[in-house]
Amino acid sequence: MRIDVISIFPEYLSGLELSLIGKAAKAGLLDIRVHDLRDWTHDRHRTVDDTPYGGGAGMVMKPEPWGEALDDLAESYESDERPTLIFTSPSGEVFNQKLAEELSAKESIAFACGRYEGIDARVAKWANEKFDVREVSIGDYVLNGGEVAAMVMTEAIVRLIPGVIGNPQSLVEESYSDAEEGLLEYPIYTKPASWRGLDVPEILLSGNHGKIDRWRREQSRMITSLRRPELLEEGE
């Protein structure tokens, strides 16, 4: 998989070089390219924003540098598959595990990281000519820019690529996995069996895997009903 990220703060994305994502890139499972939007500006101040039409507070990211950046990006793809372009936006569809699974099957994904009051709306409209465009939010709140959102989505997507996670079974047992019908994960424990007056549930020490599986399932449903009851309703 190839992932491109366009930002005015490319150094913000240095975290993508670490942990499993960095290892996946070094192993050849992933090609991550981070681009500085200011490389497509042509004035001495490397300007990427201007005042909004119609008035209002804040600044809006100009369409010209974005258009040129996306032109060059589109021409650089070698795959015949139409690349997916994600605009990080609090007004977009909400990112979830199902979307992460869908995107993990793509060959090429690009992130357009907005700043200020956002990117001129014409950019996303125009980009449909060369990309499958999606506007995606990671939650009901506003960030200073799209870099954090791009990193969150990248991590959720990349870890689903075969070979990135050492034990594939761990993906099956996680919260929101298909195998668990979207339930939250059950409590997990490790040694020692007793710590600061708190004991590991006896069932987990029993060696009876059938009972352990049932206990874990019950715990998942209980936690989900308390914290995210709407997930149970969706699964019914």
Coordinates of C-alpha atoms in Angstrom, one line a residue, residues 21-233:
I21 CA 4.1 1.6 10.8
G22 CA 7.7 2.4 10.6
K23 CA 8.6 -1.3 10.6
A24 CA 6.0 -2.0 7.9
A25 CA 7.6 0.7 5.7
K26 CA 11.1 -0.7 6.3
A27 CA 9.8 -4.2 5.5
G28 CA 8.4 -3.0 2.2
L29 CA 4.8 -3.6 3.2
L30 CA 4.0 0.1 3.1
D31 CA 5.2 3.2 1.1
I32 CA 4.6 6.4 3.1
R33 CA 5.3 9.7 1.5
V34 CA 4.9 13.0 3.3
H35 CA 4.7 16.2 1.2
D36 CA 5.0 19.9 2.1
L37 CA 2.1 21.9 0.5
R38 CA 4.3 25.0 0.5
D39 CA 6.5 23.3 -2.2
W40 CA 3.6 24.1 -4.6
T41 CA 3.6 27.9 -3.8
H42 CA 5.2 30.5 -6.0
D43 CA 5.6 33.6 -3.9
R44 CA 8.5 34.5 -1.5
H45 CA 6.2 34.1 1.5
R46 CA 5.1 30.6 0.4
T47 CA 1.5 31.7 1.0
V48 CA -1.2 28.9 1.3
D49 CA -4.1 30.9 2.8
D50 CA -6.3 33.9 2.2
T51 CA -9.3 35.7 3.7
P52 CA -12.8 34.0 3.2
Y53 CA -15.3 35.3 0.6
G54 CA -18.4 36.5 2.4
G55 CA -16.5 37.6 5.5
G56 CA -15.9 35.8 8.7
A57 CA -13.1 34.9 11.1
G58 CA -10.0 33.0 10.2
M59 CA -8.3 32.2 6.9
V60 CA -9.0 29.6 4.2
M61 CA -6.5 27.5 2.4
K62 CA -6.1 28.6 -1.2
P63 CA -7.0 26.3 -4.1
E64 CA -4.0 26.9 -6.3
P65 CA -1.3 25.1 -4.3
W66 CA -3.7 22.3 -3.5
G67 CA -4.6 21.9 -7.2
E68 CA -0.9 21.7 -8.3
A69 CA 0.0 19.3 -5.5
L70 CA -2.8 17.0 -6.3
D71 CA -2.0 17.2 -10.1
D72 CA 1.5 16.0 -9.4
L73 CA 0.3 13.4 -7.0
A74 CA -2.2 11.9 -9.4
E75 CA 0.5 11.7 -12.1
S76 CA 2.9 9.8 -9.8
Y77 CA 0.7 6.8 -9.3
E78 CA 1.7 3.7 -11.3
S79 CA -1.3 1.5 -10.3
D80 CA -4.4 1.3 -12.5
E81 CA -6.6 1.5 -9.4
R82 CA -8.2 4.9 -8.9
P83 CA -6.5 6.4 -5.7
T84 CA -8.6 7.4 -2.7
L85 CA -8.2 11.0 -1.4
I86 CA -9.3 11.7 2.1
F87 CA -10.0 15.3 3.2
T88 CA -9.8 15.3 7.0
S89 CA -12.9 17.3 8.1
P90 CA -15.1 17.5 11.2
S91 CA -18.0 17.6 8.8
G92 CA -17.2 14.4 7.1
E93 CA -18.4 10.8 7.6
V94 CA -17.2 9.4 10.9
F95 CA -14.2 7.1 10.7
N96 CA -14.7 3.6 12.3
Q97 CA -13.4 0.1 12.1
K98 CA -15.5 -0.8 9.1
L99 CA -14.1 2.1 7.1
A100 CA -10.6 1.2 8.2
E101 CA -11.1 -2.4 6.9
E102 CA -12.5 -1.0 3.6
L103 CA -9.5 1.3 3.2
S104 CA -6.9 -1.3 4.1
A105 CA -7.8 -3.1 0.8
K106 CA -6.8 0.0 -1.3
E107 CA -3.6 0.3 -3.1
S108 CA -3.2 4.0 -2.8
I109 CA -4.6 6.5 -0.2
A110 CA -3.8 10.2 0.1
F111 CA -4.6 12.5 3.0
A112 CA -5.2 16.3 2.5
C113 CA -4.6 17.9 5.8
G114 CA -6.4 21.1 6.2
R115 CA -5.5 24.0 8.5
Y116 CA -7.1 27.3 9.5
E117 CA -10.8 27.3 8.6
G118 CA -10.3 24.6 6.1
I119 CA -9.5 24.1 2.4
D120 CA -11.4 26.0 -0.3
A121 CA -14.4 23.8 -1.1
R122 CA -13.7 23.8 -4.8
V123 CA -10.6 21.6 -4.3
A124 CA -12.6 18.6 -3.1
K125 CA -15.1 19.1 -5.9
W126 CA -12.4 19.3 -8.6
A127 CA -10.4 16.4 -7.1
N128 CA -13.2 14.0 -8.0
E129 CA -11.8 14.1 -11.6
K130 CA -8.7 12.2 -10.5
F131 CA -9.5 10.6 -7.1
D132 CA -12.2 8.8 -5.2
V133 CA -12.8 11.7 -2.7
R134 CA -14.0 11.1 0.8
E135 CA -14.4 13.7 3.6
V136 CA -13.7 11.9 6.9
S137 CA -13.9 12.9 10.6
I138 CA -12.4 11.1 13.5
G139 CA -14.9 12.4 16.0
D140 CA -17.3 15.1 17.0
Y141 CA -14.7 17.8 17.9
V142 CA -12.5 20.3 16.1
L143 CA -8.7 20.0 15.9
N144 CA -6.2 22.7 14.8
G145 CA -5.4 20.7 11.7
G146 CA -5.8 17.4 9.9
E147 CA -2.4 15.9 10.7
V148 CA -3.5 14.1 13.9
A149 CA -6.6 12.8 12.1
A150 CA -4.5 11.5 9.2
M151 CA -2.1 9.7 11.7
V152 CA -5.0 8.1 13.6
M153 CA -6.6 6.8 10.4
T154 CA -3.2 5.7 9.0
E155 CA -2.5 3.6 12.1
A156 CA -6.0 2.0 12.1
I157 CA -5.7 1.2 8.4
V158 CA -2.1 0.0 8.2
R159 CA -2.3 -2.5 11.1
L160 CA -4.9 -4.4 9.1
I161 CA -2.5 -5.0 6.2
P162 CA -1.4 -8.6 6.2
G163 CA 2.0 -9.0 7.8
V164 CA 2.0 -5.8 9.8
I165 CA 0.7 -7.3 13.0
G166 CA 2.8 -10.3 14.2
N167 CA -0.2 -12.4 15.4
P168 CA -3.2 -12.0 13.1
Q169 CA -5.5 -13.5 15.8
S170 CA -5.0 -10.4 17.9
L171 CA -6.9 -8.4 15.3
V172 CA -9.9 -10.8 15.6
E173 CA -10.2 -10.3 19.3
E174 CA -10.1 -6.5 19.4
S175 CA -12.9 -4.1 20.0
Y176 CA -15.1 -3.4 17.0
S177 CA -13.8 -6.5 15.1
D178 CA -16.2 -8.4 12.8
A179 CA -15.7 -11.6 14.8
E180 CA -17.0 -9.9 17.9
E181 CA -19.9 -8.2 16.0
G182 CA -18.7 -4.8 16.9
L183 CA -18.5 -5.3 20.7
L184 CA -16.0 -3.6 22.9
E185 CA -13.1 -5.7 24.1
Y186 CA -13.3 -7.7 27.3
P187 CA -10.9 -6.9 30.2
I188 CA -7.4 -8.4 29.8
Y189 CA -4.9 -9.4 32.5
T190 CA -1.4 -10.7 32.9
K191 CA 0.9 -11.9 35.7
P192 CA 1.0 -11.6 38.6
A193 CA -2.3 -13.2 39.5
S194 CA -2.6 -10.9 42.6
W195 CA -1.5 -7.3 42.5
R196 CA -2.1 -4.6 45.2
G197 CA -5.1 -6.5 46.6
L198 CA -6.7 -7.0 43.2
D199 CA -7.0 -10.5 41.8
V200 CA -7.3 -11.8 38.3
P201 CA -10.8 -13.4 37.8
E202 CA -10.7 -17.1 38.8
I203 CA -12.2 -18.2 35.5
L204 CA -9.1 -17.1 33.6
L205 CA -6.9 -19.3 35.8
S206 CA -9.2 -22.3 35.3
G207 CA -7.7 -23.6 32.0
N208 CA -11.3 -24.2 30.8
H209 CA -11.2 -22.4 27.5
G210 CA -14.9 -22.9 26.7
K211 CA -15.9 -21.2 30.0
I212 CA -13.2 -18.5 29.4
D213 CA -14.6 -17.8 25.9
R214 CA -18.1 -17.5 27.3
W215 CA -16.9 -15.2 30.2
R216 CA -15.1 -13.0 27.7
R217 CA -18.2 -12.7 25.5
E218 CA -20.4 -11.8 28.5
Q219 CA -17.9 -9.2 29.6
S220 CA -17.8 -7.7 26.2
R221 CA -21.6 -7.4 26.0
M222 CA -21.7 -5.9 29.5
I223 CA -19.1 -3.3 28.8
T224 CA -20.6 -2.4 25.5
S225 CA -24.1 -2.1 27.1
L226 CA -22.7 0.3 29.7
R227 CA -20.4 2.4 27.5
R228 CA -21.7 2.1 23.9
P229 CA -25.2 0.7 24.0
E230 CA -25.9 1.8 20.4
L231 CA -23.4 -0.8 19.2
L232 CA -25.6 -3.5 20.5
E233 CA -28.6 -2.0 18.8

